[in-house]
Amino acid sequence: MDGAGIPEAVAITFQVIYITSRFIYREVSKVKGFHDGKMKMVSKYRYEIARLEAFWVVLTHDAKTIAELSSKGPPYLLSAIHVILMEIRNAMNPYSQLAREVDEEYQRYCGQSSILAADAKTAAMELPPDIDEAIGLTVKDLDTESVSDGDVQPKSGGFFSFLSGGGPNKKLEKSSSEIAPFKLKELPQGIAWCFQERQLTKSLNILKSKVTELYGLSPSIVMGLDLNSIVGRKVNTGGGTFNVFKGHMQLQKMAKDNASGRPVINVEPIPWETMKGYINDSQQSSSTILVERKDTGNFPRDSMKLPAIRERKEEEKYAPQLASLLASSSETFVEETTIGTLPFKGFAKDPTPNGCFSFAFNYPKGAASDKPLSLRFLILSKRREHKLSLNDRFNIAKMISRYLGTLHSDGWLHKSICSQAIKFFFTEMDKIVLLDTSTPYLTDFGFSRPLDAYSAPRDAASRAVDLDVDVYRHPDRFGQPSQYFNTIHDIYSLGVVLLEIGTWKTARQIYDKMFREEDPTGEDVKEAFIRYARQELSHSMGSAYRDAVLLCLDGEKLREHLHEPSFAVEFQKNVVRKVDVALLNPETTDFVDEAEPPRYDDIAPP
């Protein structure tokens, strides 16, 4: 597709997805015969519709026609969005076919007389009213269950308030497109197939996964957002599904302020006595507090060369900036686990000579008090329950990749990526405590800083200084680093972690296997890891996963996109999307069943 047709394709495809999702939501809400989990499914669909709408509002930011949409993002961004939208559309095609036949809203907004017309480029990009205004339920009916990141929770406001911050509890007019309540057993085979719970759950999972991919492009989208526009002010205010976009704007602003020499510190340190209380509490078995310590510079104490002195001074400045990053992430990202941070409590500096900074965090909401386990611990563990399934390993790889890609796209570095920094927490269900491996958290942010921040090179050391740490380091940073830290170095560390996940061996175990007696350089270690990835990953994780790991370990393909708006798109395309289990099992991304339903035209009316 040529660049000129991409905005039109994006608008058309989004509209079909959005209207189809609303159709599913309305009809499932009225189905009789579903078990008690129906309302949970309804709430989850409603939440994904809210995310779709918020994404579209921010992407278009005040564009009224397709012609105006073409100016809202570069072609590569709109192309990436179109690819993801087409995947959603293909997966939801059976529902779209049904909606085209029986749903007036679909016929109005997706018919040939609207956006699909010959003059589509000048057509208005109109969306239907808020979903609860088009369904025969009261807002109060829907208040009984609501959703946060897909999980049903009590809420005082309805769906409208979820987007806009408040709405009246009043009876809403029924839409003329409403289909009378029905029972699945009364429907023809093809229609009943579309609304079977198994297929509904599959479509919901695909929708959630792909909308999350769309949100992975948010850093590139908000870069061009005018804060003085209506949408810019709404995002800056935050709330509901707009919180994620606000978070990206805040992180990007902090990174830009640092680059311009005027860093803005939004978080003040807490008293050291308070932090000491957190530290003592974190050591108790019943505690749900985690404390990380950060030394101000880690040069040998006899090294007082100018770079060492400067870095120690810089550390004093970066700690408050890091606190601002963590606080902002907690406020705007924690529900979406966008960059995998834990809820931030505060930071303080030990006032004693050579004292370090400490950063305190709460455990995730709902976590048990059991101490979290690291990815490294799980890999080394001999316990059967710590041997994760292939799906779990792919999910962890994808989430960690997305965390780091988002952090980079917003202008920040992590600098300590390793399997020890990836933590899993326990949850308690029916008085049984289980390890939750579905949501990894990224910790050890102690050296994190903006992209343009100072990171001292040191006297080159071609051999390892601390092997357990150096196995994760790019050759430029191996031993005593010889170059300033940059994004490529973080991505290399991610590649090592992905290699660990794919082979279920720690980096040190791989190192010991490849180097029995030698004393290798950083470049030797890198080449050995690349060889090992080529040998092992195709068999265990597939060729796409292998290619993502090789790209991270090599890094050259991404170098031209560093510090560019295109980075988020390229990283998602070449890393995040390739560490997806769906590439091993295409059935998870489409409606493949033992028996396909008959065409709607062949079904006799009920």
Coordinates of C-alpha atoms in Angstrom, one line a residue:
M1 CA 0.0 0.0 0.0
D2 CA 1.4 3.4 -0.9
G3 CA 1.8 6.1 1.7
A4 CA -1.1 8.1 0.4
G5 CA -3.5 5.3 1.1
I6 CA -2.4 4.5 4.6
P7 CA -4.4 7.1 6.5
E8 CA -7.6 6.0 4.7
A9 CA -6.9 2.4 5.5
V10 CA -6.2 3.1 9.1
A11 CA -9.4 5.1 9.5
I12 CA -11.6 2.4 7.7
T13 CA -10.0 -0.5 9.6
F14 CA -10.3 1.2 13.0
Q15 CA -13.9 2.1 12.4
V16 CA -14.8 -1.5 11.5
I17 CA -13.0 -2.8 14.6
Y18 CA -14.6 -0.2 16.9
I19 CA -18.1 -0.7 15.7
T20 CA -17.8 -4.5 15.7
S21 CA -16.5 -4.4 19.3
R22 CA -19.5 -2.3 20.3
F23 CA -21.8 -4.8 18.6
I24 CA -20.3 -7.7 20.5
Y25 CA -20.5 -5.8 23.8
R26 CA -24.2 -5.0 23.3
E27 CA -25.3 -8.4 22.2
V28 CA -23.4 -10.3 24.9
S29 CA -24.9 -8.0 27.5
K30 CA -28.4 -9.3 26.4
V31 CA -27.6 -12.9 25.9
K32 CA -29.6 -15.3 28.1
G33 CA -28.0 -18.6 29.2
F34 CA -24.5 -17.5 29.9
H35 CA -23.0 -18.5 33.2
D36 CA -22.2 -16.0 36.0
G37 CA -19.0 -14.9 34.3
K38 CA -21.0 -13.1 31.6
M39 CA -20.8 -9.7 33.3
K40 CA -17.0 -10.0 33.7
M41 CA -16.7 -10.6 30.0
V42 CA -19.0 -7.7 29.3
S43 CA -16.9 -5.4 31.5
K44 CA -13.7 -6.5 29.8
Y45 CA -15.1 -5.8 26.4
R46 CA -16.2 -2.4 27.6
Y47 CA -12.7 -1.7 28.9
E48 CA -11.1 -2.6 25.6
I49 CA -13.6 -0.4 23.8
A50 CA -12.6 2.5 26.1
R51 CA -8.9 1.9 25.3
L52 CA -9.7 1.8 21.6
E53 CA -11.5 5.1 21.8
A54 CA -8.8 6.8 23.9
F55 CA -6.2 5.6 21.5
W56 CA -8.1 7.0 18.5
V57 CA -8.8 10.3 20.2
V58 CA -5.0 10.8 20.9
L59 CA -3.9 9.6 17.5
T60 CA -6.2 11.9 15.6
H61 CA -6.0 14.8 18.1
D62 CA -8.7 17.0 16.6
A63 CA -8.4 15.7 13.0
K64 CA -11.9 15.7 11.5
T65 CA -11.2 14.1 8.1
I66 CA -8.9 11.4 6.7
A67 CA -6.9 14.1 4.9
E68 CA -6.2 15.7 8.3
L69 CA -5.2 12.3 9.8
S70 CA -2.4 12.1 7.3
S71 CA -0.7 15.0 9.1
K72 CA -1.0 13.5 12.5
G73 CA 1.8 10.9 12.2
P74 CA 4.6 9.9 9.8
P75 CA 3.8 7.1 7.3
Y76 CA 5.9 4.5 9.2
L77 CA 3.8 5.1 12.4
L78 CA 0.5 4.9 10.6
S79 CA 1.7 1.8 8.7
A80 CA 2.6 0.1 12.0
I81 CA -0.8 1.0 13.4
H82 CA -2.5 -0.4 10.3
V83 CA -0.8 -3.7 10.5
I84 CA -2.0 -4.2 14.1
L85 CA -5.5 -3.0 13.2
M86 CA -5.7 -5.5 10.4
E87 CA -4.8 -8.3 12.7
I88 CA -7.6 -7.4 15.0
R89 CA -10.0 -7.0 12.0
N90 CA -9.1 -10.4 10.6
A91 CA -9.6 -12.1 14.0
M92 CA -13.0 -10.4 14.5
N93 CA -14.2 -11.0 10.9
P94 CA -17.0 -13.4 11.8
Y95 CA -18.6 -10.8 14.1
S96 CA -18.2 -8.1 11.5
Q97 CA -20.0 -10.2 9.0
L98 CA -22.9 -10.8 11.4
A99 CA -23.0 -7.1 12.4
R100 CA -23.1 -6.1 8.7
E101 CA -26.3 -8.1 8.3
V102 CA -28.2 -7.3 11.5
D103 CA -26.8 -4.2 13.2
E104 CA -28.0 -0.7 12.3
E105 CA -25.0 1.0 13.9
Y106 CA -22.6 -1.0 11.8
Q107 CA -24.6 -0.4 8.7
R108 CA -24.7 3.4 9.4
Y109 CA -21.0 3.9 10.3
C110 CA -19.3 1.2 8.2
G111 CA -21.6 1.1 5.1
Q112 CA -20.7 2.3 1.7
S113 CA -22.4 5.6 2.2
S114 CA -20.1 6.7 5.0
I115 CA -16.3 6.5 5.4
L116 CA -16.0 3.9 2.6
A117 CA -17.3 6.4 0.1
A118 CA -15.2 7.5 -2.9
D119 CA -14.6 10.8 -1.3
A120 CA -13.4 9.2 1.9
K121 CA -10.4 11.4 2.2
T122 CA -12.7 14.4 2.9
A123 CA -15.3 12.4 4.8
A124 CA -15.8 13.2 8.4
M125 CA -14.3 10.6 10.8
E126 CA -17.4 10.2 13.0
L127 CA -17.6 7.8 15.9
P128 CA -20.8 6.7 17.6
P129 CA -21.8 8.1 21.0
D130 CA -20.4 6.6 24.2
I131 CA -21.2 2.9 24.4
D132 CA -23.5 3.1 27.3
E133 CA -25.6 5.7 25.5
A134 CA -26.4 3.1 22.8
I135 CA -27.5 0.1 24.9
G136 CA -30.7 -0.6 26.7
L137 CA -29.1 -0.7 30.2
T138 CA -28.9 2.0 32.8
V139 CA -25.5 3.3 33.9
K140 CA -26.4 2.1 37.4
D141 CA -26.9 -1.5 36.0
L142 CA -23.3 -1.4 34.7
D143 CA -21.9 0.2 37.9
T144 CA -22.1 -3.1 39.8
E145 CA -19.0 -4.3 38.0
S146 CA -16.2 -2.4 36.3
V147 CA -12.7 -3.0 35.2
S148 CA -9.1 -2.1 35.8
D149 CA -6.7 -3.6 33.3
G150 CA -9.4 -6.2 32.5
D151 CA -10.2 -7.3 36.1
V152 CA -13.7 -6.7 37.5
Q153 CA -13.8 -4.4 40.5
P154 CA -16.6 -2.4 42.2
K155 CA -16.8 1.2 40.9
S156 CA -19.0 4.1 41.6
G157 CA -19.1 5.6 38.1
G158 CA -20.3 4.1 34.8
F159 CA -18.5 3.6 31.6
F160 CA -18.9 7.2 30.6
S161 CA -17.3 8.3 33.8
F162 CA -14.4 5.9 33.1
L163 CA -13.5 8.0 30.1
S164 CA -14.5 11.5 31.2
G165 CA -14.3 11.4 35.0
G166 CA -18.0 11.4 35.9
G167 CA -21.5 10.9 34.5
P168 CA -25.1 10.9 35.6
N169 CA -26.9 7.8 36.7
K170 CA -29.9 8.0 34.4
K171 CA -32.0 5.8 32.2
L172 CA -30.6 5.9 28.7
E173 CA -32.5 5.6 25.5
K174 CA -32.4 2.2 23.7
S175 CA -30.8 2.1 20.3
S176 CA -33.0 1.2 17.4
S177 CA -30.2 -1.3 16.4
E178 CA -30.9 -3.4 19.5
I179 CA -31.6 -7.0 18.8
A180 CA -34.2 -8.6 21.1
P181 CA -32.7 -10.8 23.9
F182 CA -32.1 -14.3 22.7
K183 CA -30.9 -17.7 23.8
L184 CA -27.9 -19.3 22.1
K185 CA -29.9 -22.6 21.5
E186 CA -32.5 -20.6 19.5
L187 CA -29.9 -19.2 17.1
P188 CA -28.8 -20.7 13.8
Q189 CA -25.5 -22.6 13.9
G190 CA -23.4 -19.9 12.4
I191 CA -24.7 -17.1 14.7
A192 CA -24.5 -19.3 17.7
W193 CA -20.9 -20.2 16.8
C194 CA -20.0 -16.5 16.8
F195 CA -21.2 -16.1 20.4
Q196 CA -19.9 -19.2 21.9
E197 CA -18.0 -18.5 25.1
R198 CA -14.8 -20.0 23.7
Q199 CA -14.8 -17.9 20.7
L200 CA -15.8 -14.8 22.6
T201 CA -12.9 -15.3 25.0
K202 CA -10.5 -15.8 22.2
S203 CA -11.6 -12.6 20.4
L204 CA -11.4 -10.7 23.7
N205 CA -7.8 -12.0 24.3
I206 CA -6.8 -11.1 20.8
L207 CA -8.4 -7.6 21.2
K208 CA -6.7 -7.0 24.5
S209 CA -3.3 -8.2 23.3
K210 CA -3.4 -6.1 20.1
V211 CA -4.7 -3.0 21.7
T212 CA -1.8 -3.3 24.1
E213 CA 0.5 -3.4 21.1
L214 CA -1.2 -0.2 19.8
Y215 CA -0.5 1.4 23.2
G216 CA 3.1 0.3 22.8
L217 CA 3.3 3.0 20.0
S218 CA 2.0 5.7 22.4
P219 CA 5.5 7.3 22.9
S220 CA 5.6 8.1 19.2
I221 CA 2.0 9.3 19.1
V222 CA 2.3 11.8 22.1
M223 CA 5.5 13.3 20.7
G224 CA 3.5 15.4 18.3
L225 CA 0.6 16.2 20.7
D226 CA -0.1 19.9 21.2
L227 CA -0.6 20.4 24.9
N228 CA -2.7 23.5 24.2
S229 CA -5.2 21.5 22.1
I230 CA -8.4 20.1 23.5
V231 CA -7.0 16.6 23.4
G232 CA -3.6 17.7 24.7
R233 CA -5.3 19.3 27.7
K234 CA -7.4 16.2 28.3
V235 CA -4.4 13.9 28.2
N236 CA -2.4 16.2 30.5
T237 CA -5.3 16.1 33.0
G238 CA -5.2 12.4 32.9
G239 CA -7.7 10.0 34.3
G240 CA -9.1 6.7 33.1
T241 CA -7.7 5.3 29.8
F242 CA -5.9 8.6 29.1
N243 CA -3.5 8.0 32.1
V244 CA -1.0 6.0 30.0
F245 CA -0.6 8.8 27.5
K246 CA -0.1 11.3 30.3
G247 CA 2.6 9.1 31.7
H248 CA 4.5 9.1 28.4
M249 CA 4.2 12.9 28.2
Q250 CA 5.6 13.3 31.7
L251 CA 8.6 11.0 31.1
Q252 CA 9.4 12.6 27.8
K253 CA 9.2 16.0 29.4
M254 CA 11.6 15.0 32.2
A255 CA 14.1 13.6 29.7
K256 CA 13.9 16.8 27.5
D257 CA 14.3 19.0 30.6
N258 CA 17.4 17.1 31.6
A259 CA 18.9 17.5 28.0
S260 CA 18.3 21.2 28.1
G261 CA 20.0 21.6 31.5
R262 CA 17.0 22.4 33.5
P263 CA 15.8 19.1 35.1
V264 CA 12.5 19.4 37.0
I265 CA 12.4 17.5 40.2
N266 CA 8.8 16.7 41.3
V267 CA 9.6 14.5 44.3
E268 CA 11.3 15.6 47.5
P269 CA 13.2 13.1 49.6
I270 CA 11.5 11.7 52.7
P271 CA 13.2 11.9 56.1
W272 CA 15.9 9.3 56.6
E273 CA 14.3 8.1 59.8
T274 CA 11.2 7.3 57.7
M275 CA 13.3 5.4 55.2
K276 CA 15.0 3.5 58.1
G277 CA 11.6 2.4 59.2
Y278 CA 10.8 1.1 55.6
I279 CA 14.2 -0.7 55.6
N280 CA 13.5 -2.4 58.9
D281 CA 9.9 -3.3 57.8
S282 CA 11.1 -4.8 54.5
Q283 CA 13.2 -7.3 56.4
Q284 CA 10.1 -8.7 58.2
S285 CA 8.4 -11.8 56.9
S286 CA 5.0 -10.1 56.8
S287 CA 6.2 -7.0 55.0
T288 CA 4.9 -5.8 51.6
I289 CA 7.7 -3.2 51.2
L290 CA 10.8 -3.6 48.9
V291 CA 13.8 -1.3 49.4
E292 CA 16.6 -0.9 46.8
R293 CA 19.9 0.8 47.6
K294 CA 22.0 2.8 45.2
D295 CA 25.6 3.7 45.8
T296 CA 26.7 7.1 44.6
G297 CA 29.3 5.9 42.1
N298 CA 30.9 2.5 42.1
F299 CA 34.5 3.3 41.2
P300 CA 37.2 1.8 43.3
R301 CA 37.7 4.0 46.3
D302 CA 41.3 4.8 45.3
S303 CA 40.2 6.0 41.9
M304 CA 39.7 9.8 42.2
K305 CA 40.3 10.7 38.5
L306 CA 38.1 13.5 37.1
P307 CA 35.5 11.2 35.5
A308 CA 35.0 9.4 38.9
I309 CA 34.6 12.7 40.7
R310 CA 32.2 14.0 38.2
E311 CA 30.0 10.9 38.2
R312 CA 29.7 10.9 41.9
K313 CA 28.4 14.5 41.7
E314 CA 26.0 13.6 38.9
E315 CA 24.6 10.7 41.0
E316 CA 23.5 13.3 43.6
K317 CA 21.4 14.9 40.9
Y318 CA 20.1 11.8 39.2
A319 CA 18.6 10.3 42.4
P320 CA 15.8 12.9 42.6
Q321 CA 15.3 12.6 38.8
L322 CA 15.0 8.8 39.2
A323 CA 12.5 9.3 42.1
S324 CA 10.4 11.6 39.8
L325 CA 10.5 8.9 37.1
L326 CA 9.4 6.2 39.5
A327 CA 6.7 8.3 41.1
S328 CA 5.3 9.3 37.7
S329 CA 5.3 5.7 36.6
S330 CA 3.5 4.6 39.7
E331 CA 0.8 7.3 39.3
T332 CA 0.1 6.8 35.6
F333 CA 1.4 3.4 34.6
V334 CA 1.0 0.9 37.4
E335 CA -2.4 -0.3 36.4
E336 CA -1.2 -1.0 32.9
T337 CA 2.2 -2.3 33.9
T338 CA 3.5 -0.2 31.0
I339 CA 7.1 -0.1 32.2
G340 CA 6.9 -2.7 34.9
T341 CA 7.6 -0.5 37.9
L342 CA 6.3 -1.1 41.4
P343 CA 4.3 1.4 43.4
F344 CA 6.7 4.0 44.6
K345 CA 6.8 5.1 48.3
G346 CA 9.7 7.5 48.5
F347 CA 13.5 7.9 48.5
A348 CA 16.1 9.2 51.0
K349 CA 19.9 9.5 51.3
D350 CA 21.8 8.0 54.2
P351 CA 23.4 11.1 55.8
T352 CA 26.5 9.2 57.0
P353 CA 29.8 9.6 55.1
N354 CA 29.6 7.7 51.8
G355 CA 26.0 7.0 52.5
C356 CA 23.8 5.7 49.6
F357 CA 20.4 6.5 48.3
S358 CA 17.5 4.1 49.1
F359 CA 14.3 3.8 47.2
A360 CA 11.2 2.2 48.8
F361 CA 8.3 0.5 46.9
N362 CA 5.1 -1.2 47.8
Y363 CA 4.3 -4.7 46.6
P364 CA 1.8 -4.8 43.7
K365 CA -1.9 -4.5 44.7
G366 CA -3.2 -7.8 45.9
A367 CA 0.2 -9.4 46.4
A368 CA 0.9 -11.7 49.4
S369 CA 3.6 -10.9 51.8
D370 CA 5.9 -13.7 50.6
K371 CA 9.2 -12.4 49.3
P372 CA 9.3 -12.1 45.5
L373 CA 11.3 -14.4 43.4
S374 CA 13.6 -13.3 40.6
L375 CA 13.7 -14.8 37.1
R376 CA 17.3 -15.9 37.8
F377 CA 16.0 -17.8 40.9
L378 CA 13.3 -19.6 38.9
I379 CA 15.8 -20.6 36.2
L380 CA 18.2 -22.1 38.8
S381 CA 15.5 -23.7 40.9
K382 CA 15.0 -27.4 40.8
R383 CA 11.4 -27.3 42.0
R384 CA 8.9 -28.5 39.5
E385 CA 6.5 -25.6 40.0
H386 CA 9.3 -23.2 39.0
K387 CA 9.6 -24.7 35.6
L388 CA 7.5 -22.3 33.6
S389 CA 5.4 -23.3 30.6
L390 CA 6.4 -22.2 27.1
N391 CA 3.4 -19.7 27.0
D392 CA 4.6 -18.2 30.3
R393 CA 8.2 -17.8 29.0
F394 CA 7.0 -16.1 25.9
N395 CA 4.7 -13.8 27.9
I396 CA 7.6 -12.8 30.2
A397 CA 9.9 -12.1 27.2
K398 CA 7.2 -10.0 25.5
M399 CA 6.4 -8.0 28.6
I400 CA 10.0 -7.3 29.6
S401 CA 10.8 -6.3 26.0
R402 CA 7.8 -3.9 26.0
Y403 CA 8.8 -2.4 29.3
L404 CA 12.3 -1.6 28.1
G405 CA 11.2 -0.4 24.6
T406 CA 8.7 2.0 26.3
L407 CA 11.3 3.3 28.7
H408 CA 13.7 4.0 25.8
S409 CA 11.0 5.6 23.6
D410 CA 10.3 8.0 26.5
G411 CA 13.9 9.0 26.7
W412 CA 15.2 6.9 29.6
L413 CA 17.8 4.2 30.2
H414 CA 17.6 1.3 32.8
K415 CA 21.3 0.4 32.9
S416 CA 20.9 -2.8 35.0
I417 CA 18.8 -5.2 32.9
C418 CA 19.5 -8.8 34.1
S419 CA 17.4 -11.8 35.2
Q420 CA 17.9 -10.8 38.9
A421 CA 16.2 -7.5 38.2
I422 CA 13.0 -9.2 37.0
K423 CA 10.7 -10.1 39.9
F424 CA 7.5 -12.2 40.4
F425 CA 5.2 -11.8 43.4
F426 CA 2.9 -14.2 45.1
T427 CA -0.9 -13.9 45.3
E428 CA -3.4 -15.6 47.7
M429 CA -6.5 -17.2 46.3
D430 CA -8.8 -19.2 48.6
K431 CA -6.1 -19.2 51.3
I432 CA -3.6 -20.8 48.9
V433 CA -0.5 -18.7 48.1
L434 CA 0.7 -19.1 44.5
L435 CA 3.5 -17.5 42.5
D436 CA 2.0 -15.1 39.8
T437 CA 4.2 -15.5 36.7
S438 CA 1.8 -13.7 34.5
T439 CA 3.1 -10.2 35.4
P440 CA 6.9 -9.7 35.8
Y441 CA 8.1 -6.5 37.4
L442 CA 11.2 -4.6 36.5
T443 CA 13.4 -3.6 39.5
D444 CA 16.9 -2.4 40.1
F445 CA 16.3 1.1 38.7
G446 CA 19.1 2.5 40.8
F447 CA 21.3 3.5 37.8
S448 CA 18.4 4.5 35.6
R449 CA 18.7 8.0 34.0
P450 CA 17.7 10.1 31.0
L451 CA 19.3 9.2 27.7
D452 CA 21.5 12.3 27.5
A453 CA 22.7 12.0 31.1
Y454 CA 26.3 11.7 31.9
S455 CA 27.7 8.2 32.3
A456 CA 31.5 8.1 32.8
P457 CA 33.8 6.0 30.6
R458 CA 36.6 4.5 32.6
D459 CA 40.0 3.1 31.9
A460 CA 39.4 0.3 29.5
A461 CA 39.4 -3.2 31.0
S462 CA 39.1 -6.0 28.4
R463 CA 38.5 -8.6 31.1
A464 CA 35.6 -9.1 33.5
V465 CA 35.7 -7.4 36.9
D466 CA 32.5 -9.0 38.3
L467 CA 31.5 -11.9 36.1
D468 CA 28.0 -12.3 37.4
V469 CA 27.3 -8.7 36.3
D470 CA 29.6 -8.4 33.3
V471 CA 27.9 -11.3 31.4
Y472 CA 25.0 -9.0 30.8
R473 CA 27.1 -6.1 29.7
H474 CA 27.8 -5.0 26.1
P475 CA 31.5 -5.3 25.1
D476 CA 31.8 -1.5 25.4
R477 CA 30.8 -1.7 29.0
F478 CA 32.5 -5.0 29.9
G479 CA 34.8 -4.8 32.9
Q480 CA 35.7 -1.2 33.4
P481 CA 33.5 0.6 30.7
S482 CA 35.3 2.3 27.9
Q483 CA 32.3 4.2 26.4
Y484 CA 29.4 6.3 27.6
F485 CA 26.3 4.2 28.3
N486 CA 23.7 4.3 25.5
T487 CA 20.5 2.6 24.4
I488 CA 22.3 -0.1 22.5
H489 CA 23.9 -1.3 25.7
D490 CA 20.5 -1.7 27.4
I491 CA 19.2 -3.6 24.4
Y492 CA 22.2 -5.9 24.5
S493 CA 21.4 -6.7 28.1
L494 CA 17.8 -7.4 27.1
G495 CA 19.1 -9.8 24.5
V496 CA 21.0 -11.7 27.1
V497 CA 17.9 -12.0 29.3
L498 CA 15.8 -13.2 26.3
L499 CA 18.5 -15.8 25.7
E500 CA 18.2 -17.0 29.3
I501 CA 14.4 -17.2 29.0
G502 CA 14.6 -19.1 25.7
T503 CA 17.2 -21.7 26.8
W504 CA 16.1 -21.7 30.5
K505 CA 19.7 -21.3 31.5
T506 CA 21.3 -18.3 33.3
A507 CA 23.8 -16.2 31.4
R508 CA 26.5 -17.4 33.8
Q509 CA 25.6 -21.0 33.0
I510 CA 25.9 -20.3 29.3
Y511 CA 29.2 -18.5 29.9
D512 CA 30.6 -21.4 31.9
K513 CA 29.6 -23.8 29.1
M514 CA 31.2 -21.7 26.4
F515 CA 34.4 -20.7 28.3
R516 CA 35.7 -23.5 30.5
E517 CA 39.2 -22.1 31.2
E518 CA 39.6 -19.0 29.0
D519 CA 39.6 -15.4 30.2
P520 CA 37.5 -13.9 27.4
T521 CA 37.0 -10.3 26.4
G522 CA 33.6 -8.7 26.2
E523 CA 33.6 -9.1 22.4
D524 CA 34.4 -12.8 22.9
V525 CA 31.4 -13.2 25.2
K526 CA 29.1 -11.4 22.8
E527 CA 30.1 -13.7 19.9
A528 CA 29.7 -16.8 22.0
F529 CA 26.2 -15.7 23.1
I530 CA 25.3 -15.1 19.4
R531 CA 26.6 -18.5 18.4
Y532 CA 24.6 -20.1 21.3
A533 CA 21.4 -18.3 20.3
R534 CA 21.8 -19.5 16.7
Q535 CA 22.3 -23.1 17.9
E536 CA 19.6 -23.4 20.5
L537 CA 16.8 -20.9 20.1
S538 CA 15.2 -22.0 16.8
H539 CA 14.4 -25.4 18.3
S540 CA 13.2 -24.2 21.6
M541 CA 11.5 -20.9 20.8
G542 CA 11.2 -20.6 17.0
S543 CA 13.0 -18.6 14.4
A544 CA 11.2 -15.3 15.1
Y545 CA 12.3 -15.4 18.7
R546 CA 15.8 -16.3 17.7
D547 CA 16.0 -13.3 15.3
A548 CA 14.8 -10.9 18.0
V549 CA 17.5 -12.1 20.4
L550 CA 20.2 -11.9 17.7
L551 CA 19.0 -8.3 16.8
C552 CA 19.4 -7.3 20.5
L553 CA 22.8 -8.9 20.9
D554 CA 24.1 -7.2 17.7
G555 CA 22.1 -4.0 17.9
E556 CA 23.2 -2.4 14.6
K557 CA 19.8 -2.6 13.0
L558 CA 18.3 -0.4 15.6
R559 CA 21.2 2.1 15.9
E560 CA 19.9 4.4 13.1
H561 CA 16.6 4.8 15.0
L562 CA 18.2 5.8 18.4
H563 CA 16.8 9.1 19.7
E564 CA 14.3 9.2 16.8
P565 CA 10.5 9.0 16.9
S566 CA 10.7 5.9 14.8
F567 CA 12.5 3.9 17.6
A568 CA 9.2 2.7 19.2
V569 CA 7.9 1.4 15.9
E570 CA 11.1 -0.4 14.9
F571 CA 11.6 -1.9 18.4
Q572 CA 8.1 -3.2 18.5
K573 CA 8.3 -4.6 15.0
N574 CA 11.7 -6.2 15.3
V575 CA 11.7 -7.3 19.0
V576 CA 8.4 -7.2 20.8
R577 CA 6.3 -8.7 18.1
K578 CA 8.8 -11.4 17.4
V579 CA 8.9 -12.7 21.0
D580 CA 5.2 -13.6 20.7
V581 CA 4.0 -17.1 21.2
A582 CA 1.4 -16.5 18.5
L583 CA 4.1 -16.9 15.9
L584 CA 4.6 -20.5 17.1
N585 CA 0.8 -21.1 17.1
P586 CA -1.1 -19.1 14.5
E587 CA -4.4 -20.5 16.0
T588 CA -4.1 -18.0 18.8
T589 CA -4.4 -15.1 16.5
D590 CA -7.2 -16.1 14.3
F591 CA -10.5 -17.9 14.5
V592 CA -9.5 -21.4 13.5
D593 CA -11.8 -24.2 14.6
E594 CA -12.5 -27.8 13.7
A595 CA -15.6 -26.7 11.8
E596 CA -15.9 -23.3 10.3
P597 CA -19.4 -21.8 10.5
P598 CA -21.5 -21.6 7.4
R599 CA -21.7 -18.3 5.5
Y600 CA -24.3 -16.0 6.9
D601 CA -26.2 -15.9 3.6
D602 CA -26.6 -19.7 3.9
I603 CA -28.3 -19.5 7.3
A604 CA -32.1 -19.6 7.4
P605 CA -33.5 -16.8 9.6
P606 CA -34.5 -17.9 13.1

